[in-house]
Tab-separated table of N, CA and C in Angstrom:
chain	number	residue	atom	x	y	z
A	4	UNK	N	112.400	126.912	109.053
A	4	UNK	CA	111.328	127.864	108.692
A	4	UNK	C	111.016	128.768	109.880
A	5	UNK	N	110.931	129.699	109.533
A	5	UNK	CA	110.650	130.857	110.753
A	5	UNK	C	109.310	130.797	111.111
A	6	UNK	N	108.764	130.832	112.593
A	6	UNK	CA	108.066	130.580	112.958
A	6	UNK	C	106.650	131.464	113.801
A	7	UNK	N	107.797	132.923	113.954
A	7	UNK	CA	106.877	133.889	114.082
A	7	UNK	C	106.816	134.408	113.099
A	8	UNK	N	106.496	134.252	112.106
A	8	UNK	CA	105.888	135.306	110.748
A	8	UNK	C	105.878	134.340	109.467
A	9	UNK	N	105.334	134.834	108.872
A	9	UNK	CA	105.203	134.347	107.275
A	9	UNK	C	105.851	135.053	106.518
A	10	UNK	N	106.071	134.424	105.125
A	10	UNK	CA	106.433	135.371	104.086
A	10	UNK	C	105.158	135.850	103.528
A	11	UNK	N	105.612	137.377	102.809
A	11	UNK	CA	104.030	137.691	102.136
A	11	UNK	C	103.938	137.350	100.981
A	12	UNK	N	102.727	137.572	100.607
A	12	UNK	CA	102.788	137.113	99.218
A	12	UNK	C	102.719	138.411	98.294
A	13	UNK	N	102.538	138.187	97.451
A	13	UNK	CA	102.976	139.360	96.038
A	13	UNK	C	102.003	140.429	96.080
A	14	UNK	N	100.680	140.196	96.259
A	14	UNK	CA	99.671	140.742	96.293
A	14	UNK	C	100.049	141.435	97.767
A	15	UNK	N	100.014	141.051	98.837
A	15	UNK	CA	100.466	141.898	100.249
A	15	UNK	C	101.789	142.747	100.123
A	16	UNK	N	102.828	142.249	99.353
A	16	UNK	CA	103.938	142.798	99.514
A	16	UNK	C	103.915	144.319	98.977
A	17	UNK	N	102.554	144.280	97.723
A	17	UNK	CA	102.426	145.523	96.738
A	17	UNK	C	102.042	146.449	97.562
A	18	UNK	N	100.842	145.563	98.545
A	18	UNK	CA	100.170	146.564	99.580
A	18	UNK	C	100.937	147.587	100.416
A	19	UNK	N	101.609	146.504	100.777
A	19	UNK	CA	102.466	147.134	101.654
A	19	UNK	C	103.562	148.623	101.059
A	20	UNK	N	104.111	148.081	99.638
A	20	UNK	CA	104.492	149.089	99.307
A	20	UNK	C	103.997	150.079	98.809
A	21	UNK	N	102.809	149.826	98.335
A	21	UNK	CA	101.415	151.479	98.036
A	21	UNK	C	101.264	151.889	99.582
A	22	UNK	N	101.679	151.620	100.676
A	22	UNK	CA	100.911	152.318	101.826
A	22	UNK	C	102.223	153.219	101.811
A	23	UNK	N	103.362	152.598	101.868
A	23	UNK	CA	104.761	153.388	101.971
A	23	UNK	C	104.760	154.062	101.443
A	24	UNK	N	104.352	154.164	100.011
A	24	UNK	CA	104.554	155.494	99.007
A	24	UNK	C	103.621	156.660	99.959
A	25	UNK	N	102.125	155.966	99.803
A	25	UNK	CA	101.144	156.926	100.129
A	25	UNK	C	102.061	157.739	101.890
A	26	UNK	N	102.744	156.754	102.449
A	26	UNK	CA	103.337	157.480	103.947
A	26	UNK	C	104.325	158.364	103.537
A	27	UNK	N	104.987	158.137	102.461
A	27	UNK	CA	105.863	158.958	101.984
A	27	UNK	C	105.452	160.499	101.873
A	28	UNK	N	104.692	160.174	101.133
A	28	UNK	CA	103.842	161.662	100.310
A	28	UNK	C	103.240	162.393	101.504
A	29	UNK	N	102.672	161.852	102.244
A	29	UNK	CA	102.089	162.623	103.753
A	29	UNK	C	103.519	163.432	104.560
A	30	UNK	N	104.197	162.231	104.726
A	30	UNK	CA	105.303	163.052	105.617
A	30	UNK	C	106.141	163.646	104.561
A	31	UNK	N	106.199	164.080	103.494
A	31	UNK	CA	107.323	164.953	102.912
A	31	UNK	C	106.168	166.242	102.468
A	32	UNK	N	105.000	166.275	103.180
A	32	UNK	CA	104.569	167.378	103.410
A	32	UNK	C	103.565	167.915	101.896
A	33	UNK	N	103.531	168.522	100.893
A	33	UNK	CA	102.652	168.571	99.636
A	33	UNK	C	103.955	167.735	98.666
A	34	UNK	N	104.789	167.721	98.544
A	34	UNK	CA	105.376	166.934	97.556
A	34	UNK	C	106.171	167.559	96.315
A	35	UNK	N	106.318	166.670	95.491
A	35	UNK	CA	107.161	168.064	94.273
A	35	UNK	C	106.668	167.172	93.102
């Protein structure tokens, strides 16, 4: 078992991927 980190759970993992989208949309500037 790895010992510096955890796995996330489902609920964090979503998080994580709504922040990516939302980073997405910032850096590709207004969007299409």
């Amino acid at each position: 078992m790895p010992t510096g980190r955890r796995w996330l759970s489902a609920a964090e993992f979503e998080t994580l991927l709504d922040a990516g989208k939302i980073v997405d949309d910032l850096t590709s500037g207004d969007g299409v």
